[in-house]
Coordinates of C-alpha atoms in Angstrom, one line a residue:
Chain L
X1 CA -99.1 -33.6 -13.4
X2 CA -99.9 -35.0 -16.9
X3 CA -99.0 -33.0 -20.2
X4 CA -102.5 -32.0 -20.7
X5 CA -103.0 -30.8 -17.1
X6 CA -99.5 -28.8 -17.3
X7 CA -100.7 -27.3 -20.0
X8 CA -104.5 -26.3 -18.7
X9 CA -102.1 -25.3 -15.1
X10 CA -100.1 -23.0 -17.3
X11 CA -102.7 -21.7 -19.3
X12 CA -104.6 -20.7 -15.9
X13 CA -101.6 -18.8 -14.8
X14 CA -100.9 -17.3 -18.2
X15 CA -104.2 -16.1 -18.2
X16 CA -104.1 -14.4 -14.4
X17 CA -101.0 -12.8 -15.6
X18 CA -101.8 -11.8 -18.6
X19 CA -105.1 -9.7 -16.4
X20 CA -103.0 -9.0 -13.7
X21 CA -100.1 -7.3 -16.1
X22 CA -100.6 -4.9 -18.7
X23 CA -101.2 -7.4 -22.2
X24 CA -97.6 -7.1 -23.7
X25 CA -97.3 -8.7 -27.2
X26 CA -95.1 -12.1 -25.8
X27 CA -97.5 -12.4 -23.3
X28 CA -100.3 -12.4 -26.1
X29 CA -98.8 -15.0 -28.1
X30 CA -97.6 -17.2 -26.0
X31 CA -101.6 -17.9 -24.1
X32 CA -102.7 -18.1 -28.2
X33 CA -100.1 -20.7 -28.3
X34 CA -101.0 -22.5 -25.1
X35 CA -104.6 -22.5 -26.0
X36 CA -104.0 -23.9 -29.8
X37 CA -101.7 -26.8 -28.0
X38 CA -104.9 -27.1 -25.1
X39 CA -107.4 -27.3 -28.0
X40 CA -105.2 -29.9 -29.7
X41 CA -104.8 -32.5 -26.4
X42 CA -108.2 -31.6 -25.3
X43 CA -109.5 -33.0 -28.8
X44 CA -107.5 -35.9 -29.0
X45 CA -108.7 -37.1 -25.6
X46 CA -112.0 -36.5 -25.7
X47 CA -111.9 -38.7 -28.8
X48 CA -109.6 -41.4 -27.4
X49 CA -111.4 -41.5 -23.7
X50 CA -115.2 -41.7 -25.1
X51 CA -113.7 -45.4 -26.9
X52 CA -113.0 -46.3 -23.1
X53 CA -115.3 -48.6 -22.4
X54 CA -114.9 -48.4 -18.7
X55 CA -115.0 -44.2 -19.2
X56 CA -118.8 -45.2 -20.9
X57 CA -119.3 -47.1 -18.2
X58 CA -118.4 -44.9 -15.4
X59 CA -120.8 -41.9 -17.1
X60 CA -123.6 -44.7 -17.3
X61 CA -124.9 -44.0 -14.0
X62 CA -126.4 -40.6 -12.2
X63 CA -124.7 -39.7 -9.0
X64 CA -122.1 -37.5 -7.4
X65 CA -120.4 -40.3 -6.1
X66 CA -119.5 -43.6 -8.5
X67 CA -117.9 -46.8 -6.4
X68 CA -116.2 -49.2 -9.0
X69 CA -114.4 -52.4 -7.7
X70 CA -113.0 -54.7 -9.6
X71 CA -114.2 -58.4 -9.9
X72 CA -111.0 -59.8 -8.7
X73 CA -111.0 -57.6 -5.2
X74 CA -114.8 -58.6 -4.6
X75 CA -114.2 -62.2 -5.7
X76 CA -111.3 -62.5 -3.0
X77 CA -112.8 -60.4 -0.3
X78 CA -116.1 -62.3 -0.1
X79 CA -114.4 -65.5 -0.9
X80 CA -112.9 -65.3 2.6
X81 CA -116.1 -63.9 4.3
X82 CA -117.5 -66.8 3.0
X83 CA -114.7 -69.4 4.5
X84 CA -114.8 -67.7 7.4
X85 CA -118.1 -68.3 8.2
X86 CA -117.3 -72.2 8.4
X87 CA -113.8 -72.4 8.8
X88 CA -112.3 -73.5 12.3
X89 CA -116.3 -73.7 13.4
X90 CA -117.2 -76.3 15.8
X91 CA -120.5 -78.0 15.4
X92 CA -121.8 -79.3 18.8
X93 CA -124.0 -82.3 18.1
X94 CA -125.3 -83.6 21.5
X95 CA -128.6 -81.9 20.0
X96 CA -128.3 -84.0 16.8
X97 CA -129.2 -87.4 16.9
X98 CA -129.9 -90.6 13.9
X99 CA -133.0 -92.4 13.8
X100 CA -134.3 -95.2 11.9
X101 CA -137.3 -97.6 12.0
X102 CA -138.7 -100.0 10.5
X103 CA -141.3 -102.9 10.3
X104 CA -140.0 -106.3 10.1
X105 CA -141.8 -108.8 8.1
X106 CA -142.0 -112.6 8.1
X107 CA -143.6 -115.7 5.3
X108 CA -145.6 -117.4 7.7
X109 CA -148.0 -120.5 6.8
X110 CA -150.9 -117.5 7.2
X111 CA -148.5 -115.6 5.0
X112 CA -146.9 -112.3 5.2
X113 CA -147.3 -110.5 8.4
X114 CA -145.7 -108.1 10.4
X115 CA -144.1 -109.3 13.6
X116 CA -143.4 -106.1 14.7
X117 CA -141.8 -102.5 14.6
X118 CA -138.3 -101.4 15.1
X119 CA -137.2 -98.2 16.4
X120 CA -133.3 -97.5 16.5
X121 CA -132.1 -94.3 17.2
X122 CA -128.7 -92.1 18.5
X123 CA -128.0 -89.6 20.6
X124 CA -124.8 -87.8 19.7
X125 CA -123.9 -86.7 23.4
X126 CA -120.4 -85.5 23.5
X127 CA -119.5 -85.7 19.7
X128 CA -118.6 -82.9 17.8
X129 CA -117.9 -82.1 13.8
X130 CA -114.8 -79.6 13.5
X131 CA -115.2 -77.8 10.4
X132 CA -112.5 -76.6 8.0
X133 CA -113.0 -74.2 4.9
X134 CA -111.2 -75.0 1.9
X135 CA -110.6 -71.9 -1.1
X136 CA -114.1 -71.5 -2.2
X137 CA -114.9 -70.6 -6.0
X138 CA -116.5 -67.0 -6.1
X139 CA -117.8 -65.5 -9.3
X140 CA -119.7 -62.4 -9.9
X141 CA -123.1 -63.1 -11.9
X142 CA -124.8 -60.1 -13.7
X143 CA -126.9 -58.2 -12.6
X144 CA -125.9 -58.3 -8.5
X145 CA -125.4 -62.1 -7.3
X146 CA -121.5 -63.7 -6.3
X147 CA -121.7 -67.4 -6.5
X148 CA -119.8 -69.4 -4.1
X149 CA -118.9 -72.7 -4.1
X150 CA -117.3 -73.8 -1.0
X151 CA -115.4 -77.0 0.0
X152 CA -116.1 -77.5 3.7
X153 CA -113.4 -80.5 5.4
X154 CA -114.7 -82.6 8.3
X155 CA -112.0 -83.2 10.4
X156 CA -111.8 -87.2 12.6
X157 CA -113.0 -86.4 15.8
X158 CA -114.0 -89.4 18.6
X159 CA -117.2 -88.5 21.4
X160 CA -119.7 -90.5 23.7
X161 CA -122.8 -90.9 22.3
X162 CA -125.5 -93.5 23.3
X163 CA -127.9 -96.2 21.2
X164 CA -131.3 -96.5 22.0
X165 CA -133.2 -100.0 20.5
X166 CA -136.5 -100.6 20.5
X167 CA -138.2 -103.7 19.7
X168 CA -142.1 -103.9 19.6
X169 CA -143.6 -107.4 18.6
X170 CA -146.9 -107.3 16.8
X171 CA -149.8 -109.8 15.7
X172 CA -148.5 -113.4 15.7
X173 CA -145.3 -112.7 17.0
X174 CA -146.7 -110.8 20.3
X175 CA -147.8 -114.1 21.8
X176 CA -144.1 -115.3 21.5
X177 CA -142.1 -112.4 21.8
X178 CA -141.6 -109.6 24.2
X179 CA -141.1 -106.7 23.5
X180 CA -137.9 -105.0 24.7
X181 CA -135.7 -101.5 24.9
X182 CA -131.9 -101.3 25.3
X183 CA -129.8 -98.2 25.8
X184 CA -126.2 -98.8 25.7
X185 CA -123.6 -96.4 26.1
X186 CA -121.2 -96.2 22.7
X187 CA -118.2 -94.9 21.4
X188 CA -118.6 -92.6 18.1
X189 CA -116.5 -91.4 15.1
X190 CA -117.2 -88.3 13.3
X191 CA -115.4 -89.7 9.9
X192 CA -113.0 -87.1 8.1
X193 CA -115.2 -86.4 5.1
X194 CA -115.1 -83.3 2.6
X195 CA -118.3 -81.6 1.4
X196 CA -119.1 -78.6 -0.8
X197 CA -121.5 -76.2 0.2
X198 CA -123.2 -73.8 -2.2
X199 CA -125.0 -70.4 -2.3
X200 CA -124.2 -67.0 -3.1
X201 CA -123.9 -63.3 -2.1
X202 CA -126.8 -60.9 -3.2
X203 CA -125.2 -57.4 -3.8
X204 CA -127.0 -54.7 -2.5
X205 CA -126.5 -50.7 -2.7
X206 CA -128.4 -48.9 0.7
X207 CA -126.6 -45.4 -0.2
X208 CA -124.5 -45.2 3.0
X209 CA -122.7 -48.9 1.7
X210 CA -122.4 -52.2 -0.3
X211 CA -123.6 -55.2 1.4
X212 CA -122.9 -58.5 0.5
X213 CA -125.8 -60.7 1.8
X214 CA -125.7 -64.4 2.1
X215 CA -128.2 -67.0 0.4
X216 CA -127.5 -70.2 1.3
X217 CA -130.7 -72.3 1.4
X218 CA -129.2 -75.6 1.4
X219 CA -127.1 -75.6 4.8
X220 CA -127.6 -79.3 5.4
X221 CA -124.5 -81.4 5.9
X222 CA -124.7 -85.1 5.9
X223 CA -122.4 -86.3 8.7
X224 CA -120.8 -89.6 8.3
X225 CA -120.2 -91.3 11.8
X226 CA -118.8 -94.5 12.5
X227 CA -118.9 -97.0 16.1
X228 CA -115.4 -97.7 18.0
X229 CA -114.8 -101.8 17.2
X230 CA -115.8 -102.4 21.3
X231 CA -118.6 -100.1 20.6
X232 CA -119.7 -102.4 17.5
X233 CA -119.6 -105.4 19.3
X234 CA -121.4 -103.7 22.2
X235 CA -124.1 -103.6 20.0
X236 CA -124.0 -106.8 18.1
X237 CA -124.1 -108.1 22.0
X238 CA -127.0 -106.1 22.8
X239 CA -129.2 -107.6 19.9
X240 CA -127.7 -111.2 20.1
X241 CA -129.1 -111.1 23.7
X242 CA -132.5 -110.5 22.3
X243 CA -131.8 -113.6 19.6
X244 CA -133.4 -116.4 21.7
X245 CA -136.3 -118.3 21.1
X246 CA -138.1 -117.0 24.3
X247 CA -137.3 -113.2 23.5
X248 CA -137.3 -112.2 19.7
X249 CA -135.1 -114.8 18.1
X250 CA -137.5 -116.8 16.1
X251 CA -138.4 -113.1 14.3
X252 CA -135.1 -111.6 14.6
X253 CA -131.8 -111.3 13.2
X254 CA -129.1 -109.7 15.2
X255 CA -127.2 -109.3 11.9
X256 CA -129.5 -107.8 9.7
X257 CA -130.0 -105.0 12.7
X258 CA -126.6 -104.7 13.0
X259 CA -126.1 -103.8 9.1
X260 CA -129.6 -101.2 9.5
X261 CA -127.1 -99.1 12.4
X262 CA -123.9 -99.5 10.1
X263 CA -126.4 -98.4 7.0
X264 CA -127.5 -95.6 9.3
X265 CA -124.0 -94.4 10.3
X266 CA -122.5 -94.6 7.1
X267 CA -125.4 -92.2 5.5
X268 CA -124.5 -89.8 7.9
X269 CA -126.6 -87.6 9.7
X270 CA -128.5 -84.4 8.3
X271 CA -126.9 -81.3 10.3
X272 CA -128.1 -78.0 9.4
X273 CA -126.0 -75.7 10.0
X274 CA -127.7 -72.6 12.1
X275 CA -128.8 -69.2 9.7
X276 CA -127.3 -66.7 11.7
X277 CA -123.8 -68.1 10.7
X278 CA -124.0 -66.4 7.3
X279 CA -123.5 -62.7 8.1
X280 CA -124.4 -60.3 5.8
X281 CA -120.7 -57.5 5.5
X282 CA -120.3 -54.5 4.3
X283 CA -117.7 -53.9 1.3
X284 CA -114.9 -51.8 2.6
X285 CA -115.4 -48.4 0.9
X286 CA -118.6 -46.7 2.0
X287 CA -120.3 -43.0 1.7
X288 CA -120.2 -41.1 5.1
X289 CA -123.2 -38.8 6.6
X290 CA -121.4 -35.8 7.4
X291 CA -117.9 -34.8 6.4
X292 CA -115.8 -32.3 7.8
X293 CA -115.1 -28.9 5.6
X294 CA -112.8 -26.5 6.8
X295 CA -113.3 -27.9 10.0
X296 CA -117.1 -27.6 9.9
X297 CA -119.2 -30.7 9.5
X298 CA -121.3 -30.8 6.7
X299 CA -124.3 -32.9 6.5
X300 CA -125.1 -35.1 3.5
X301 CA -128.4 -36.9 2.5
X302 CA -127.2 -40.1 0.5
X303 CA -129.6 -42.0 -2.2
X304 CA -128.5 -45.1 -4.1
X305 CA -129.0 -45.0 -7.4
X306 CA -127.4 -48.1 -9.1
X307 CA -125.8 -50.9 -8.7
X308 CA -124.5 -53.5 -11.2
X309 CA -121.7 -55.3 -13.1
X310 CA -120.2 -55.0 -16.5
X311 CA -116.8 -54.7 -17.7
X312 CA -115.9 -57.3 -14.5
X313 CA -116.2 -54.5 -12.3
X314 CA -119.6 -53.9 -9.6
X315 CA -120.3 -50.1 -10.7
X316 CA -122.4 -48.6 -7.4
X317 CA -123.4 -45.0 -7.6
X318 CA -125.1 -42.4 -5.0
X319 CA -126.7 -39.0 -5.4
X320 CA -125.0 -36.8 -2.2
X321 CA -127.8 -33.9 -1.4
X322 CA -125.4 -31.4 0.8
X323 CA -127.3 -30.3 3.3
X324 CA -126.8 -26.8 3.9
X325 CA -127.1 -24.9 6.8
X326 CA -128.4 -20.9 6.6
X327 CA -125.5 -18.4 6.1
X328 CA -124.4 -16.5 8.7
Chain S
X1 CA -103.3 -38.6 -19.9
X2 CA -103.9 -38.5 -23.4
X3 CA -101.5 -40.8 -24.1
X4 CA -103.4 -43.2 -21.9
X5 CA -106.4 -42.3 -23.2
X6 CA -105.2 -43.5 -27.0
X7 CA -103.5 -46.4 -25.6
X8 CA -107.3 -47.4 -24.1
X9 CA -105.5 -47.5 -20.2
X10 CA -106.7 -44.4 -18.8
X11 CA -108.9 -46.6 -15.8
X12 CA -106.3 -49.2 -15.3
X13 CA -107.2 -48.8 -12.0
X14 CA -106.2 -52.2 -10.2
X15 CA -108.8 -52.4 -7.2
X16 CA -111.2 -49.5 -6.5
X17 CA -111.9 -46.5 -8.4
X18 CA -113.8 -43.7 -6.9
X19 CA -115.6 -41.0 -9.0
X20 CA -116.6 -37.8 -7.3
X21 CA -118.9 -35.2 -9.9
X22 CA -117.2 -31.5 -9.4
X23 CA -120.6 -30.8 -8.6
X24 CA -120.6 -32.3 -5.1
X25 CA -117.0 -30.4 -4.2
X26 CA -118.5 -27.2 -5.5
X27 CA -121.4 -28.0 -3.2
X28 CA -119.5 -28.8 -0.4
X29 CA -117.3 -25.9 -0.5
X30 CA -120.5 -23.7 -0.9
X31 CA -121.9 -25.1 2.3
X32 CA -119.2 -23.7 4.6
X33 CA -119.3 -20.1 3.0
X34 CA -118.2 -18.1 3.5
X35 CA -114.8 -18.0 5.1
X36 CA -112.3 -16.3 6.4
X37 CA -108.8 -15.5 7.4
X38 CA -105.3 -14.0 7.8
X39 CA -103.6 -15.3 5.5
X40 CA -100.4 -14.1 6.1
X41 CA -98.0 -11.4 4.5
X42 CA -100.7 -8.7 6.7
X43 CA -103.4 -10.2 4.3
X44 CA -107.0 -10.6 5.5
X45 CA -109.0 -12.7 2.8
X46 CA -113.1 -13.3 2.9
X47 CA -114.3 -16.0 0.7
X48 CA -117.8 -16.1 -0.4
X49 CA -118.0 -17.5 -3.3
X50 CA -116.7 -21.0 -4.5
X51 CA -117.1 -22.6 -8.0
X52 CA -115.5 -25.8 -9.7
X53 CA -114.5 -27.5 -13.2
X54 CA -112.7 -30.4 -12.7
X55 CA -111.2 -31.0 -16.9
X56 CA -108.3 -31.9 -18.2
X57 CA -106.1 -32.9 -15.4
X58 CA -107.5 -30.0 -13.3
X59 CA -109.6 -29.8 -10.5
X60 CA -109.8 -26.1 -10.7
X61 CA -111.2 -24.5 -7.0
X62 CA -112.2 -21.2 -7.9
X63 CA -113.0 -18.8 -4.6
X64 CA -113.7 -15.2 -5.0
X65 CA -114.3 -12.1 -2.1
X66 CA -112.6 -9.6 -1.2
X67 CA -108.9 -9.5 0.4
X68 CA -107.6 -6.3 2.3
X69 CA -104.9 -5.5 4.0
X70 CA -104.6 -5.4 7.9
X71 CA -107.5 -3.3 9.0
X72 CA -108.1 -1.2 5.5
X73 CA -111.5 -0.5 5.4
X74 CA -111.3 -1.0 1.6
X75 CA -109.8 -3.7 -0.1
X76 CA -110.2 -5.6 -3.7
X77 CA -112.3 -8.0 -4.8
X78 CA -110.4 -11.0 -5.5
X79 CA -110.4 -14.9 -7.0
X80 CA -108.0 -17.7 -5.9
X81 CA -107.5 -19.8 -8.3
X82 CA -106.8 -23.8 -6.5
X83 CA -106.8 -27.0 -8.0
X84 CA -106.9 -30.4 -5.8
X85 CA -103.8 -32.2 -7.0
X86 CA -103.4 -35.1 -4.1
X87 CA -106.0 -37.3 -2.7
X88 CA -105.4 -38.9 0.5
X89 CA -106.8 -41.7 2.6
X90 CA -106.8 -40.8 6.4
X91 CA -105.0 -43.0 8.6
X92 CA -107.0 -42.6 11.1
X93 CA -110.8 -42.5 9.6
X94 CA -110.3 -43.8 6.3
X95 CA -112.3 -40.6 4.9
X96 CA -110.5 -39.2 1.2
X97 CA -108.9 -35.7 2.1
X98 CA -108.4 -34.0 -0.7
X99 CA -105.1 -31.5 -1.0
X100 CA -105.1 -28.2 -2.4
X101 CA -102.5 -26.4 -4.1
X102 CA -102.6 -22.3 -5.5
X103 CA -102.7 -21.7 -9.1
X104 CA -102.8 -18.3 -8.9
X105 CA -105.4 -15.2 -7.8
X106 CA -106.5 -12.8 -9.4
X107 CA -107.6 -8.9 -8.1
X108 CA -110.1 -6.8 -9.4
X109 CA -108.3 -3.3 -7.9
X110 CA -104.4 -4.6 -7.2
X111 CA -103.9 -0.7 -6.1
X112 CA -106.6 -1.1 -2.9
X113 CA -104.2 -4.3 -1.3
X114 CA -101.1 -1.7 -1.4
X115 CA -97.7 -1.5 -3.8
X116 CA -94.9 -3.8 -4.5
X117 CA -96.6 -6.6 -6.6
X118 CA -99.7 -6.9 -3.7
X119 CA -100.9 -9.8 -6.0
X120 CA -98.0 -11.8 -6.0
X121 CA -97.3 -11.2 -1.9
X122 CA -100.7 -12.3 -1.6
X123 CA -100.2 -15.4 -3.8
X124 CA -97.7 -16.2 -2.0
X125 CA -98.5 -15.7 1.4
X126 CA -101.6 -18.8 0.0
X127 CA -99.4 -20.8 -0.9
X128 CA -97.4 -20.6 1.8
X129 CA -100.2 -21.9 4.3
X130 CA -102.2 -19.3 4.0
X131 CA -104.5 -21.4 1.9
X132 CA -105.0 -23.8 4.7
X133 CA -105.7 -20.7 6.9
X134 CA -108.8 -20.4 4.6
X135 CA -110.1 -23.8 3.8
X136 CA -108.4 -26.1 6.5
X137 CA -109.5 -29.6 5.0
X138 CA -111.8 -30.6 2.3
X139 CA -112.9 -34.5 2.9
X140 CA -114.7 -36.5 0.3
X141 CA -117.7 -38.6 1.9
X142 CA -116.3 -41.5 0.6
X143 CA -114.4 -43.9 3.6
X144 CA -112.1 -46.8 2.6
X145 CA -111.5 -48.7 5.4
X146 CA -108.8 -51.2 6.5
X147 CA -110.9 -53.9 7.5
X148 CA -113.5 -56.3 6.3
X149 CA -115.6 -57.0 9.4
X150 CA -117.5 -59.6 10.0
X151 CA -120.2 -59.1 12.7
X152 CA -120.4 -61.4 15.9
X153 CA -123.6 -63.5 16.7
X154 CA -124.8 -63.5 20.0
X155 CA -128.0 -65.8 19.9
X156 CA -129.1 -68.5 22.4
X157 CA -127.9 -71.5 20.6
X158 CA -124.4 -69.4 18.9
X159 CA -121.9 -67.6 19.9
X160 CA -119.3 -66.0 17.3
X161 CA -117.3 -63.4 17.8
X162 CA -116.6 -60.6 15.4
X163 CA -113.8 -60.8 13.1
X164 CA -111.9 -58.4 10.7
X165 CA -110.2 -59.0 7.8
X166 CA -107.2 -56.8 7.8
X167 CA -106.8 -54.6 4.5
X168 CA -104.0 -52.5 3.2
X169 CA -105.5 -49.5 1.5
X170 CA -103.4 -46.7 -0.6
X171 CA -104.4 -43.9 -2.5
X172 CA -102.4 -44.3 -5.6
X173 CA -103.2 -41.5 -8.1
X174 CA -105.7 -39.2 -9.2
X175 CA -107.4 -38.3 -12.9
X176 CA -109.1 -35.3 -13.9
X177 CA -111.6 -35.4 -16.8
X178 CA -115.3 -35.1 -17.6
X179 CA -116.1 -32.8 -14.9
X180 CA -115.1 -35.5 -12.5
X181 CA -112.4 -36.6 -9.8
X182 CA -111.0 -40.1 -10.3
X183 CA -109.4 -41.8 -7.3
X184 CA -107.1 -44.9 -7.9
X185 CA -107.2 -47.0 -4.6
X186 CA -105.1 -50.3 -4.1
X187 CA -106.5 -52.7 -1.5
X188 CA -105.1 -56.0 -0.6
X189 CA -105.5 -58.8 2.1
X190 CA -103.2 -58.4 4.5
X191 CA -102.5 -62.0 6.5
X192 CA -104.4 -62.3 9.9
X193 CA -104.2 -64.7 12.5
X194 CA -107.5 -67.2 12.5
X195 CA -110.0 -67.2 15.1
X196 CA -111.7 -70.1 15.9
X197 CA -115.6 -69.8 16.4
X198 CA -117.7 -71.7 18.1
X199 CA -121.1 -73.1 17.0
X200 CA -124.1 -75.7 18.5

């Protein structure tokens, strides 16, 4: 018990004795003598706690019920939701694929034409990207947002995918060339690669609890992929095949189509990671319904009332409407 | 507390701070009026009345009715005079229970609850459980819990299980002032083991 709450304590108990006992003259001075040394502490905080600004703060808002939490706590708490959301995750990409086409263009004695369309694309079949959350940044941002800024790792990781090609000879080059399709079977390579993913937490006050919602409307990861060497020169074999006079060759370069796939790989391909993966949480202090009194429950009807930040602290309060029940 | 209060560290509170207006304790004690009980030392107390000031450093409980002994058919009107002076998380629900102590009470007609000091036999027979004979358990509505969950996600294309984030959480001390109850919580990380989640 503080000095000022002794001293309130003992004035109580002065008081009740001084009603319950006849008023003898000690008794008389010493409550006058509590109450002057009350009166004194009782001034000298109210003059020191109304400077507070976190007492100013606290008063700000209407409610029965006032929920302060410190930046720090909130930053760390939903720092890990956040990590947690990626972190350890296992990205399944036999539904992702990279395409590219193209036309391909030749200086003929009738000039520039078109000699036909390429069509490349790949299937990721049994690759997959194993995610790793780093320590993301988390700030609070007035009047209810948490930004986070979160390093997401890529870790090496080898799969069997497969390489469709698609030639399709046009104008001049269609009286020469036929038109062909190979599908060849391949090795891939998820490269290890890091990548920061951005968004933030909208802070919400429903009465009952604080939720942290996520936004995060850029969930697209580009995933940089590579070919085995024997996968590389599976490929390279595939098109060379097609480099003869009587198939493409005279229009094609097995080269340049090679460097269009390594271009391809190497840009990575767009993954987007799924919506439901950010979870919206609740903080971990909330109102309750009901509470038990003297071993009756007592309903309560709970209203939000506020919710914001200032003095790096998220300041939530709640009117509580006790619902009571007629007397017996 | 005044001390702290010139020194500008009366809220130095490191994690959470909950506020609770004396208002909604008053109301709550109100709700469950009135009650009753033996109290001990052949005491026999009806409460019907129940008001609060929370200044100070007190949060004064003040209950008045009537208390009488064994079966008199008269007794005295009476006030006990309680202050909550601990604030407690439950272990098991994480609701705040408060903790009441006995100031003192007060009797309109000592004579009606017998001789021998009846006042002070009856103070003490409160604060010697017979408080908690009268108002067993006063909870705040306010639950801190010991866990950050995370919800699961059950959809076609993604399954993730539910995950907690363990907590420690510790009432650390209480304020009085400004007609209000100040809680001091602590709440930490406590290390968990990972789970891995699965995603397509």
């Amino acid at each position: 018990m503080t000095p000022a709450s002794r001293c309130a304590a003992a004035l109580i108990a002065s008081m009740l004795a001084g009603c319950a006992a006849s008023r003898d003259r000690d008794t008389a001075a010493r409550i006058e003598t509590l109450k002057a040394s009350y009166s004194e502490l009782h001034q000298r905080f109210e003059r020191a706690a109304d400077k507070e600004p976190l007492v100013a703060s606290a008063f700000a808002d209407r409610g029965e019920v006032i929920l302060a939490i410190r930046s720090g706590l909130i930053e760390e708490l939903v720092g890990n939701v956040a990590a947690s959301y990626l972190d350890r995750v296992t990205v399944d990409l036999k539904e992702f694929g990279a395409h590219a086409n193209g036309k391909m263009h030749k200086k003929t004695f009738l000039g520039r034409v078109t000699v036909g369309k390429w069509n490349l694309s790949v299937d990721l079949g049994s690759m997959a990207g194993h995610l790793r959350a780093g320590q993301p940044q988390v700030s609070l941002r007035p009047p209810n947002l948490l930004d986070v800024d979160l390093p997401v790792g890529i870790e090496e990781a080898h799969g069997d995918a497969t390489l469709h090609f698609e030639w399709d000879s046009s104008g001049v080059a269609n009286v020469v060339c036929n038109d062909f399709k190979s599908t060849l079977a391949i090795e891939g390579r998820v490269l290890p690669q890091q990548h920061r993913l951005k968004g933030a937490f909208e802070l919400g006050n429903t009465g009952e609890s604080l939720t942290a919602a996520p936004m995060f409307p850029e969930r697209r990861l580009l995933l940089r992929l590579d070919l085995s060497p024997s996968s590389w020169a599976k490929v390279k074999e595939a098109l060379g095949s097609q480099d003869t006079l009587g198939k493409c060759g005279m229009f094609m370069d097995a080269d340049d189509g090679l460097a269009r796939l390594r271009d391809l790989a190497a840009n990575g391909i767009s993954v987007r990671l799924p919506d439901s993966i950010f979870r919206t949480v609740h903080l971990p202090a909330r109102l309750q319904e009901s509470v038990m009194v003297n071993k009756r429950p007592v309903g309560l009807g709970l209203t939000a009332e506020s919710l914001r930040i200032d003095t790096a602290t998220l300041w939530s309060s709640v009117s509580v409407q006790v619902q009571t029940r007629p007397k017996p | 507390m005044t001390a702290e209060a010139e020194k500008g560290t009366l809220l130095n509170f490191k994690d959470v701070l909950i506020v609770v207006d004396q208002a909604l304790v008053q109301d709550l004690l109100r709700a469950v009026t009135p009650m009753d009980a033996d109290v001990g030392n052949g005491f026999h107390v009806r409460i019907d009345q129940a008001d609060t000031a929370f200044g100070d450093g007190v949060a004064l409980v003040r209950m008045s009715g009537t208390a009488r002994v064994d079966d008199a058919p008269v007794g005295a009107e009476v006030t006990v005079f309680g202050a909550i002076d601990a604030v407690q998380i439950d272990p098991r629900s994480g609701v705040l229970r408060c903790g009441i102590s006995i100031l003192g009470v007060e009797a309109q007609d000592a004579k009606a609850l017998g001789r021998n000091d009846p006042v002070g036999r009856l103070t003490e027979a409160l604060a010697h459980g017979g408080l908690s004979l009268l108002l067993d358990g006063l909870e705040i509505p306010v639950r801190v819990e010991d866990r950050l969950s995370i919800p699961a996600v059950a959809s076609k294309r993604l399954q993730i299980g539910a995950e907690d984030l363990p907590l420690t959480v510790s009432a650390q001390q209480i304020k009085v002032f400004g007609g209000k109850l100040w809680v001091f919580i602590d709440v930490s990380l406590a290390p968990h083991p990972s789970v891995a989640g699965e995603t397509s």
